[in-house]
Coordinates of C-alpha atoms and ligand atoms in Angstrom, one line a residue:
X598 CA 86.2 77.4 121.0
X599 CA 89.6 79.0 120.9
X600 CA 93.2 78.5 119.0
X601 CA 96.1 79.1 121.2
X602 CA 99.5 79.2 119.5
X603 CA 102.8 79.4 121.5
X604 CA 106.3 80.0 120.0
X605 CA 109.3 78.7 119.2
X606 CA 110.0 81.1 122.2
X607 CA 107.5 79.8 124.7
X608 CA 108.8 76.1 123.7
X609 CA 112.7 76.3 124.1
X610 CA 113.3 73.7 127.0
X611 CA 111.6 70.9 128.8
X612 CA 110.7 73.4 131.9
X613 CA 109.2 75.9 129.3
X614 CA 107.3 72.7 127.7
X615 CA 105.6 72.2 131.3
X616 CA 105.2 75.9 131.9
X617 CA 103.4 76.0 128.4
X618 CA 101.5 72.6 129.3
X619 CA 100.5 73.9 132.6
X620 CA 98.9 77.9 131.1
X621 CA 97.1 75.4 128.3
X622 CA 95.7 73.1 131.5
X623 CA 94.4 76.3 133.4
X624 CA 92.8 77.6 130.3
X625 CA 91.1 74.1 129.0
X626 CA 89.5 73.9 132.3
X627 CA 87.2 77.2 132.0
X628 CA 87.3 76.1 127.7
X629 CA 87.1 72.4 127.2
X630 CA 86.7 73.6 123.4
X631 CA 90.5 74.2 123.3
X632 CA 93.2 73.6 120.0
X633 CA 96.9 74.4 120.4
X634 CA 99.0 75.2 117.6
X635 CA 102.8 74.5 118.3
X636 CA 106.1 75.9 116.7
X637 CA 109.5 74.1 116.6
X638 CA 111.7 74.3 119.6
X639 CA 113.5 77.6 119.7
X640 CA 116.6 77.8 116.8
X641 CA 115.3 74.2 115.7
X642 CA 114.3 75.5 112.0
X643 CA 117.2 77.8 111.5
X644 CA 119.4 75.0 112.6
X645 CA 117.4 72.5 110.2
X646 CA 117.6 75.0 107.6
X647 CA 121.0 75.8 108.2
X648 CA 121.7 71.4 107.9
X649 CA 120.4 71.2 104.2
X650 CA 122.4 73.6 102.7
X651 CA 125.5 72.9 104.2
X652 CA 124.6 68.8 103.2
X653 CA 123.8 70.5 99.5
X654 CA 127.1 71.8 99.6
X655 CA 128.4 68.7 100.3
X656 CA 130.1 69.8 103.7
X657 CA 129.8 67.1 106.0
X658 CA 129.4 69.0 109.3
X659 CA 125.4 68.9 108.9
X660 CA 126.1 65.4 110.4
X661 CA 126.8 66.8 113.9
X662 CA 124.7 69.2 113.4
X663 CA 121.5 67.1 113.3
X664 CA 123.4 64.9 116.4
X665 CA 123.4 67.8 118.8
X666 CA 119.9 68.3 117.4
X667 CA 118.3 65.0 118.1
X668 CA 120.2 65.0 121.5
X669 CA 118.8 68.1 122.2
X670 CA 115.3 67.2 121.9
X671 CA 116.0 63.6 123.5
X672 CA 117.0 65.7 126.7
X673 CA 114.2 67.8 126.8
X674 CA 111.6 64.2 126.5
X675 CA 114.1 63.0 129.6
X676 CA 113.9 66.1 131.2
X677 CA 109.9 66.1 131.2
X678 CA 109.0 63.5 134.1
X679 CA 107.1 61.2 132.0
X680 CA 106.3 57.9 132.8
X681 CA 109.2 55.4 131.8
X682 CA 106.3 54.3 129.0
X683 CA 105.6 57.7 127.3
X684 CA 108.9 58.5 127.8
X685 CA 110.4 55.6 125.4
X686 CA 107.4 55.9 123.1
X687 CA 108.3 59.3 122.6
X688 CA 112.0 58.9 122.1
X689 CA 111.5 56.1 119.3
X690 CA 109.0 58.5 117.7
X691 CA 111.5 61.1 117.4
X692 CA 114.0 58.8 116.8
X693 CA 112.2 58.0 113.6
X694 CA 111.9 61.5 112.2
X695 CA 115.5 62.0 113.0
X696 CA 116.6 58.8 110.9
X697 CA 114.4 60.1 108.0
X698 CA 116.2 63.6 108.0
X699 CA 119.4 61.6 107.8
X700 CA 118.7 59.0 105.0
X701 CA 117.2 62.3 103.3
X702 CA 120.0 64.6 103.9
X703 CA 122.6 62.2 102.9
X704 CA 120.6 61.8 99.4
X705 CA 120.8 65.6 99.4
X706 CA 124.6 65.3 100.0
X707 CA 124.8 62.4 97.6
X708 CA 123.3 64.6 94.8
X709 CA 124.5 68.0 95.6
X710 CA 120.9 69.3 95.0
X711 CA 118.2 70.3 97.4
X712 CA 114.4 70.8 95.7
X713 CA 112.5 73.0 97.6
X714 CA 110.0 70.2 98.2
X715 CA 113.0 68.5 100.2
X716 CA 113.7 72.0 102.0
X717 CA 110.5 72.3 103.0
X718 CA 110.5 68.7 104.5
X719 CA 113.3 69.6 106.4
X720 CA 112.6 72.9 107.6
X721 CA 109.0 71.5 109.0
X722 CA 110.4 68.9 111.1
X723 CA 111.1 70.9 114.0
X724 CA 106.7 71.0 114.6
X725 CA 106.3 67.6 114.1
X726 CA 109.3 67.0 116.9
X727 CA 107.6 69.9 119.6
X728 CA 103.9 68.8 119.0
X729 CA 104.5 65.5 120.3
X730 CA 106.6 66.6 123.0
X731 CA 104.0 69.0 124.1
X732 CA 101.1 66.6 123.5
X733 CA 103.2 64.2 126.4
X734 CA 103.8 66.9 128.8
X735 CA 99.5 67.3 128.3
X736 CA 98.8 63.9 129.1
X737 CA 101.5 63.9 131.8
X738 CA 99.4 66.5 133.2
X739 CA 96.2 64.1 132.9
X740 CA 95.2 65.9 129.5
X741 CA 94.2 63.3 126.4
X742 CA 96.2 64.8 124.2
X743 CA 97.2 64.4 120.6
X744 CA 99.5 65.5 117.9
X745 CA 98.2 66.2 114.6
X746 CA 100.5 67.0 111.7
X747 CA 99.2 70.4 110.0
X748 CA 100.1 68.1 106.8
X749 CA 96.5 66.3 106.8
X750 CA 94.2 69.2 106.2
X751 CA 96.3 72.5 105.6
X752 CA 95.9 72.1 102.0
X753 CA 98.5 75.0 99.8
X754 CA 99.8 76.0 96.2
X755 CA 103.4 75.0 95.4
X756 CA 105.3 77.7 96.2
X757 CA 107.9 76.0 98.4
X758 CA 109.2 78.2 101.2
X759 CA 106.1 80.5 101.0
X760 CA 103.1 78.4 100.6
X761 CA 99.6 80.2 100.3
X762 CA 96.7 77.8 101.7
X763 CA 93.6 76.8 100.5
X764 CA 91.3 78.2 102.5
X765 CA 87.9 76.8 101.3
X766 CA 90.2 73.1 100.9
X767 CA 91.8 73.6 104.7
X768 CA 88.5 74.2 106.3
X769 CA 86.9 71.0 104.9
X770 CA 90.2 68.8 105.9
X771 CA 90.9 70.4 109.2
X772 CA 87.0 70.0 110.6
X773 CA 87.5 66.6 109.3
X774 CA 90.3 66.0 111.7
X775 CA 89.9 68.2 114.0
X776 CA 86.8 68.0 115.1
X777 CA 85.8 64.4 116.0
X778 CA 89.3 65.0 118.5
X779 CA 87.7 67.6 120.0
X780 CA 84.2 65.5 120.2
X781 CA 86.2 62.8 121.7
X782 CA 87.1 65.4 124.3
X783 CA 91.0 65.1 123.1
X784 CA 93.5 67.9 122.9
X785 CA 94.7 68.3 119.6
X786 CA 98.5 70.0 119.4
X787 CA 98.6 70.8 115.9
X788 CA 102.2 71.6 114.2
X789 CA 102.4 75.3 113.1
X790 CA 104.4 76.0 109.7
X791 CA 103.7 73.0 107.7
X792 CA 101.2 72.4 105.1
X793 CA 100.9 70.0 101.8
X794 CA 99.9 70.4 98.2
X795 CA 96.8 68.7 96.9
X796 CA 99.7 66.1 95.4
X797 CA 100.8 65.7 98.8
X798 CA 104.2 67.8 98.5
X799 CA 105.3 69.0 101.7
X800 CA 105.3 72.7 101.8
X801 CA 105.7 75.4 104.5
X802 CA 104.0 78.6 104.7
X803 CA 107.5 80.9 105.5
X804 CA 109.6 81.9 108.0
X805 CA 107.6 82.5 111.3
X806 CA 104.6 80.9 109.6
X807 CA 103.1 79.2 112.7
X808 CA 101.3 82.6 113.4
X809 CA 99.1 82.5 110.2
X810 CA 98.7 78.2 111.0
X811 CA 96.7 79.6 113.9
X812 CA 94.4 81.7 112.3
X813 CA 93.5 79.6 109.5
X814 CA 92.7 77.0 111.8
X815 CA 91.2 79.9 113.6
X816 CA 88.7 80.5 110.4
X817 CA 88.1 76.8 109.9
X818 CA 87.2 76.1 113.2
X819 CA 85.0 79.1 113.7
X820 CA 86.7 79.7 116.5
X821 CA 85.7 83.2 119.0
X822 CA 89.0 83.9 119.5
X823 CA 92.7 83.1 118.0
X824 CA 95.4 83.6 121.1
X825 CA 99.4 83.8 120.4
X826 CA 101.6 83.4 123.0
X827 CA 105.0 84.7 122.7
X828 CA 107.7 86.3 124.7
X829 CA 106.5 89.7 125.2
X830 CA 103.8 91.6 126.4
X831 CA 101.9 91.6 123.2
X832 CA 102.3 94.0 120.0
X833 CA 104.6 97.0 121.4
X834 CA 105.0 100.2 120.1
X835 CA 108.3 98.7 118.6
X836 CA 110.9 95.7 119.1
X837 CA 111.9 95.9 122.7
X838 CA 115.2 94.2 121.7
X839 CA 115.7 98.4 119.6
X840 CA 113.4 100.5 122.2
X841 CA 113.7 99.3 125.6
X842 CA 110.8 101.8 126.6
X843 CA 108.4 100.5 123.9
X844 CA 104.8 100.0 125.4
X845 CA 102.4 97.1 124.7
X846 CA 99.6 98.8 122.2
X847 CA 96.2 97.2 124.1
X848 CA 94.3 97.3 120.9
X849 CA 94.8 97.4 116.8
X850 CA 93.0 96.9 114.0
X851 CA 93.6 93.9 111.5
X852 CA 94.9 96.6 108.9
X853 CA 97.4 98.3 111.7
X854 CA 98.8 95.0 112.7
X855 CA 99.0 93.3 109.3
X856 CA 100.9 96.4 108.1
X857 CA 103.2 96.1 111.3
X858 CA 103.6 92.5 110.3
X859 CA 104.5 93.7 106.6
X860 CA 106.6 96.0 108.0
X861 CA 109.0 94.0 109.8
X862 CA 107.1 93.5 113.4
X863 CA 108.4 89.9 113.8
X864 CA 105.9 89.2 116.4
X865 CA 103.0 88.2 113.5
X866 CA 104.1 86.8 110.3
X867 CA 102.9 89.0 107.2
X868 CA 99.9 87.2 107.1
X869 CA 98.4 86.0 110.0
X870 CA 95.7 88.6 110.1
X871 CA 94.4 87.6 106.8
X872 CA 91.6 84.5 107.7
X873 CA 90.1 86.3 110.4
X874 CA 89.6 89.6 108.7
X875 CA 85.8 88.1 107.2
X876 CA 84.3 86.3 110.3
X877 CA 85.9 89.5 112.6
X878 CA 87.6 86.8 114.5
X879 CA 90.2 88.6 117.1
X880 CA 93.6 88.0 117.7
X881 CA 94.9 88.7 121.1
X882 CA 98.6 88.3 121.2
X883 CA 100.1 87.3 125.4
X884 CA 103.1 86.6 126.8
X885 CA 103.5 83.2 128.2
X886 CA 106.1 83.8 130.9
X887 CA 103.6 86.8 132.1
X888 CA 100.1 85.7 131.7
X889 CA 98.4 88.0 133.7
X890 CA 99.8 91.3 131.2
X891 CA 96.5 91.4 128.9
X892 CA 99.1 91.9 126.3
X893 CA 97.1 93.1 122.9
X894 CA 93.9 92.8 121.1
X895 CA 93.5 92.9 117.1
X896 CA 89.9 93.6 116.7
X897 CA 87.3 95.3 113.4
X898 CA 87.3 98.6 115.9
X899 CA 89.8 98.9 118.0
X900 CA 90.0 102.5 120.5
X901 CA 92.6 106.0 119.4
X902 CA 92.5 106.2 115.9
X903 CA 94.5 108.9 114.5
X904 CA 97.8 108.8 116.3
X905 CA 101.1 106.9 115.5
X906 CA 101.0 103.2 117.2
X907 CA 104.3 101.8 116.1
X908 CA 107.6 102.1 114.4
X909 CA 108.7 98.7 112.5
X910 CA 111.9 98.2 111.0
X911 CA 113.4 95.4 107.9
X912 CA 116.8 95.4 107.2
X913 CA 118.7 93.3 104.4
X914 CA 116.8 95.6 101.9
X915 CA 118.4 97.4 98.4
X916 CA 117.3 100.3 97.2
X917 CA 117.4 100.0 93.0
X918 CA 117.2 103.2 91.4
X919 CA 116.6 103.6 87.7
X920 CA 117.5 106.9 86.3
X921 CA 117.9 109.4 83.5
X922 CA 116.4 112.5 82.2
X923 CA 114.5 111.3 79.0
X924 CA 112.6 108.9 81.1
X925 CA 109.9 111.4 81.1
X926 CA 109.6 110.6 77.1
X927 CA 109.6 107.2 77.3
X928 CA 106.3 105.2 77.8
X929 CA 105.8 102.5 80.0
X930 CA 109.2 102.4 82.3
X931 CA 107.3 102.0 85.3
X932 CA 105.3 99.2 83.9
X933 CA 108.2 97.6 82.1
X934 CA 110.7 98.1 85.5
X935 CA 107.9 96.3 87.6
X936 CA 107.1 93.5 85.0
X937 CA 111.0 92.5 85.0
X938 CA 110.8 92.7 88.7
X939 CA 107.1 90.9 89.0
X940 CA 109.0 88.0 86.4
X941 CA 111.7 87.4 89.1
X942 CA 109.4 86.4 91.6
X943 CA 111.2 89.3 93.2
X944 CA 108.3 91.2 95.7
X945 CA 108.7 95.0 96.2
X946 CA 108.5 96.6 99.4
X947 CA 108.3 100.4 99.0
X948 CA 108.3 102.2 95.7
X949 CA 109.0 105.9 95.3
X950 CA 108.8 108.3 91.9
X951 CA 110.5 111.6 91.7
X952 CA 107.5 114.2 90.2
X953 CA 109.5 115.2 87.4
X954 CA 109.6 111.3 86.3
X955 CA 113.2 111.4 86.5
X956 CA 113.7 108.5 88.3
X957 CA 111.8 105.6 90.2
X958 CA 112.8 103.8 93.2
X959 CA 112.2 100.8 94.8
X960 CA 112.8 98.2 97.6
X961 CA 113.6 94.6 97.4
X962 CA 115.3 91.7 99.3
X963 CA 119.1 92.4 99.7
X964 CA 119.5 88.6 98.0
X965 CA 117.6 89.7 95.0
X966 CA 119.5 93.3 94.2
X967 CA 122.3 91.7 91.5
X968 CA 119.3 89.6 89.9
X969 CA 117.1 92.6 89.3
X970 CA 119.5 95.1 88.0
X971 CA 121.1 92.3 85.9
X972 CA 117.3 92.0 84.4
X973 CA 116.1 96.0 84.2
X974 CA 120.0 96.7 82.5
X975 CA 118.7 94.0 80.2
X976 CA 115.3 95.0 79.2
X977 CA 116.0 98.3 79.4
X978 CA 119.3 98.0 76.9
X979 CA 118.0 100.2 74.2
X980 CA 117.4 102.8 76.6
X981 CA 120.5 102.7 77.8
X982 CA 122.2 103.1 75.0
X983 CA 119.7 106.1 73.9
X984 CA 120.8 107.6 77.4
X985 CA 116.8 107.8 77.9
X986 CA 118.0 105.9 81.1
X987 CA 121.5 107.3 82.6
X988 CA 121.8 104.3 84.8
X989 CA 120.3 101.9 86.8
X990 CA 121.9 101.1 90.1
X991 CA 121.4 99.0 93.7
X992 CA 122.1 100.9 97.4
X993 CA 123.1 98.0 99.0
X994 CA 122.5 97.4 103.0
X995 CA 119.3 99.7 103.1
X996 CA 116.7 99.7 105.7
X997 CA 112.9 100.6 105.6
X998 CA 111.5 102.4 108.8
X999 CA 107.7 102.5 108.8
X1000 CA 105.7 104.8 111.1
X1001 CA 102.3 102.4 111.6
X1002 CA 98.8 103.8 112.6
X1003 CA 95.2 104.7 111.4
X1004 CA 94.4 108.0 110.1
X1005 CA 97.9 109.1 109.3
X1006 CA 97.6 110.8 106.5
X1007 CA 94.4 112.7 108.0
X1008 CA 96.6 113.7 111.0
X1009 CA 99.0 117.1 110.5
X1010 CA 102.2 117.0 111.3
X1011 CA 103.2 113.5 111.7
X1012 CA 105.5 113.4 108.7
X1013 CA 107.2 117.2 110.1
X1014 CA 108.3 115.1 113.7
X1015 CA 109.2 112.4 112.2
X1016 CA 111.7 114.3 109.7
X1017 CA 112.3 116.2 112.9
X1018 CA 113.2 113.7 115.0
X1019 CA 115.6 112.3 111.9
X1020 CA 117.4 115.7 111.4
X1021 CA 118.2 116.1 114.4
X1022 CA 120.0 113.0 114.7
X1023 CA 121.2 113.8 111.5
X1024 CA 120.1 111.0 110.0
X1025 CA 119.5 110.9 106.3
X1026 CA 116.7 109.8 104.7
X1027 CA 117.0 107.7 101.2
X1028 CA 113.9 107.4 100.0
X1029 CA 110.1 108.1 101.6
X1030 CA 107.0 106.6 100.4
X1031 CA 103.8 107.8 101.7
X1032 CA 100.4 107.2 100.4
X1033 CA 100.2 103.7 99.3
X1034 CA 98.1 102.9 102.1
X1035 CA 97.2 105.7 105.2
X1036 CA 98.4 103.7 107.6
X1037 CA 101.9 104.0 107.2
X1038 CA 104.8 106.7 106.4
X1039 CA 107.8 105.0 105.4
X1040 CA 111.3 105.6 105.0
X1041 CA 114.4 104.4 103.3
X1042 CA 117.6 104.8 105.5
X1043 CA 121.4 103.4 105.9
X1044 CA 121.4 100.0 107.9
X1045 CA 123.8 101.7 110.1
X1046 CA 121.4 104.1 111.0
X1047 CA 118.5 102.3 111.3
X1048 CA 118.4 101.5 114.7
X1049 CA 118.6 104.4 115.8
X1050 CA 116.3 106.1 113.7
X1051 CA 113.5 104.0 115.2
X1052 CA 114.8 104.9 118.6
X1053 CA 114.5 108.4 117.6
X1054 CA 111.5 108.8 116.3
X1055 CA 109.6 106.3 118.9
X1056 CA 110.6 108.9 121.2
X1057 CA 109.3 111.6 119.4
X1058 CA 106.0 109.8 119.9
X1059 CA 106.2 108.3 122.8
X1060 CA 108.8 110.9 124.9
Ligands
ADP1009 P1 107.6 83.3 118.6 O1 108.6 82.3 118.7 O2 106.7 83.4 119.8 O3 106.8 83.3 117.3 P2 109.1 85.6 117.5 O4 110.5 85.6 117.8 O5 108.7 85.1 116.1 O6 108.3 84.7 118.6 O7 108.4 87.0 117.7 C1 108.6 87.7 119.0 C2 109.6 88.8 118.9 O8 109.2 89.7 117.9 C3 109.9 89.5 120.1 O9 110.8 88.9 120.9 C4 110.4 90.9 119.6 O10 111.8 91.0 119.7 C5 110.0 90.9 118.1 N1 109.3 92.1 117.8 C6 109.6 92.9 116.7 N2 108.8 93.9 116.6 C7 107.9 93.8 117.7 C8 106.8 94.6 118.2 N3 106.4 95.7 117.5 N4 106.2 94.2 119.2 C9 106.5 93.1 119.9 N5 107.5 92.3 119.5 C10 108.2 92.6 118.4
LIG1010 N1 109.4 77.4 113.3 C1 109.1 78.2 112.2 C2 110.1 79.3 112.0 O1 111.1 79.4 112.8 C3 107.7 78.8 112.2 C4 107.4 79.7 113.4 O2 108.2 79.7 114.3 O3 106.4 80.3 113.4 O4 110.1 80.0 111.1
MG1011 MG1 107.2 83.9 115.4

């Protein structure tokens, strides 16, 4: 049996709906064993997202907003060529979710607050909307087909926004569900994204989340192989929307890919890679509107270790430095600096320490810089006022280039073209950080620049 996820991407209109329903018809015909795992509509969560803050804010325009929304996704049902039947059962479906994102986001507006519970509500309708539309197009195609919502069996923690599943939970729940469909010889379209606490909380397992939906249901489901179609040729050697001339990489390992992901490679979430690391389930990653490209396969072994795969890129980043030249006296700063951060809930992407213990740097979410150097200035105040610590400071509108591949650190060389290929663009570098794991060299440069550095060093690799 097989997952098969498509995209917000692969899903943006009703033509892409029946392109999508027609690729899953082809494939459930050589594997009857078949689950599809569905994102919102293209833009749908940012635009839902977008709807609960402004309604928290009490700005009214969230009104039309959700309007254009549900006429959006009305068109697309009319637009599908389904009988007059499914066609109005459909529409009064959606119609329903779209009246209970009203009556919520008025309360929302009503009370100027929005939980994260409620954002989370929000921000997963957008699945619930596209699995049902894609479960019609199925059956329109003669397919018994049926949406499931991920909230019956993907079982998480509470943390809203970011919700880490239960694995040992999810697998009981979503066999439960899932497979009596699939006895029944029914196509189950799951909703990516979404998942519930053991309360019954609505949660969502972050931005681009659907990815990691498909491999858990991947590990539950035993399943020989997870497939996620998207809108390019597979992983690349870096975004073709930066490199034009980036080539699909035919195979990576779970630890190449998942540090892409980290990385910044939007086309897996962080952690898709994660539930099929044990059972050695591969990932093959295609590209709906060109099935036949073989696109890329994340496998325990994959071939041509030892080389540079891919150059990933984050932006929105601050680089917080904490400073001063009787540091080296002081005990603990790391630990202390890292605690204050840890306590925000703040994560840290890239750290760096000068030998002489003069100063430490680190990376963290743009959105978080005032917070954490608000905190260290705080716990750090005798310090300070000691001048153990000169200052402690945020470079605002950073980026973080990373250099992905096995065996870097065994292979000579790599960090001289990189630097190379930098200098003579005469682009500076920030900050480096190499060694936390051998599969990637990465770099701290000016958002301005950061484009251009990956062009620049992709071409170093790849001419
Ligand atoms: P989906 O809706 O299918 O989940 P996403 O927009 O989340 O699609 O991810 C696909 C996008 O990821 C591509 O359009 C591409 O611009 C971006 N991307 C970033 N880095 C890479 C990379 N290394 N390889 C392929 N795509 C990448
Ligand atoms: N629709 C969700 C998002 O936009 C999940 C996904 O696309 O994977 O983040
Ligand atoms: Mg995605």
């Amino acid at each position: 049996m097989r997952v098969m996820k498509f995209g917000g991407t692969s899903v943006g209109d009703a033509e892409r709906f029946q392109w999508v329903a027609g690729l899953i018809a082809q494939h459930r015909a050589a594997d009857p064993q078949l689950v599809v795992v569905v994102s919102a509509m293209a833009g749908v969560t940012d635009a839902l997202i977008r709807m609960s803050q402004r309604a928290a804010c009490g700005e009214p325009d969230w009104r039309a907003a959700l309007t254009a929304l549900r006429d959006r996704h009305m068109r697309t049902v009319q637009a599908l060529g389904l009988s007059e039947g499914e066609a109005w059962a459909l529409q009064a479906e959606l119609a329903g979710g779209f009246e209970r994102v009203g009556t919520i986001l008025r309360a929302v507006a009503a009370l100027g607050e929005l939980s994260p519970a409620t954002a989370d509500l929000v921000a997963g309708m957008g699945e619930r909307w596209s699995a049902r539309i894609l479960a019609a197009a199925l059956r329109a195609l003669g397919i018994p087909s049926q949406a499931v919502d991920a909230d019956t069996f993907l079982i998480t923690d509470d943390r809203f926004g970011e919700a880490s599943p239960d694995l040992e939970q999810t697998r009981a729940r979503a066999r439960a569900v899932l497979l009596p469909l699939l006895e029944g010889g029914i196509l189950p379209v799951v909703t990516g994204f979404i998942g519930v606490t053991p309360e019954g909380r609505p949660t969502t397992l972050g931005r681009g989340g659907s990815d990691f939906s498909a491999t858990l249901l991947g590990y539950a489901l035993d399943a020989e192989a997870v497939w996620i179609w998207t809108d390019v040729d597979g992983v690349m050697s870096a975004d073709p929307k930066i490199v034009p001339n980036a080539r699909t990489i035919p195979e990576l390992s779970y630890i190449e890919a998942a540090e892409m992901a980290y990385f910044g490679a939007k086309v897996l979430h962080p952690r898709t890679l994660l539930p099929c690391i044990d059972r050695r389930i591969p990932v093959r990653i295609l590209n709906t509107m060109n099935p036949q490209h073989p696109g890329t396969w994340i496998v325990p072994e994959p071939q041509g270790n030892g080389q540079v795969k891919a150059v990933t890129l984050i932006k929105n980043l601050s680089l917080i430095t904490v400073e001063g030249r009787g540091m080296l006296g002081v005990p603990g700063v790391a630990a202390r600096t890292f605690a204050t951060v840890a306590e925000l809930g703040v994560s840290v992407l890239m750290i760096s320490q000068s030998s002489s213990e003069q100063n430490i740097c680190f990376v963290i979410p743009a959105a978080a810089a005032a917070r954490v150097v608000g905190a260290l200035r705080k716990a750090f105040e005798r310090e300070m006022a000691r001048r153990d610590i000169e200052d402690i400071w945020a470079m605002d509108r950073v980026a973080v280039v990373a250099v992905v591949g096995a065996g870097l650190r065994a292979t000579p060389g790599i960090a001289a073209r990189v630097f190379n290929a930098l200098g003579n663009g005469r682009i500076n570098v920030l900050s480096i950080a190499q060694g936390s794991s051998e599969y990637n060299l990465s770099l701290v440069v000016a958002e301005s620049e950061a484009e251009e550095a990956v062009r620049r060093i992709h071409s170093a690799f790849y001419g």
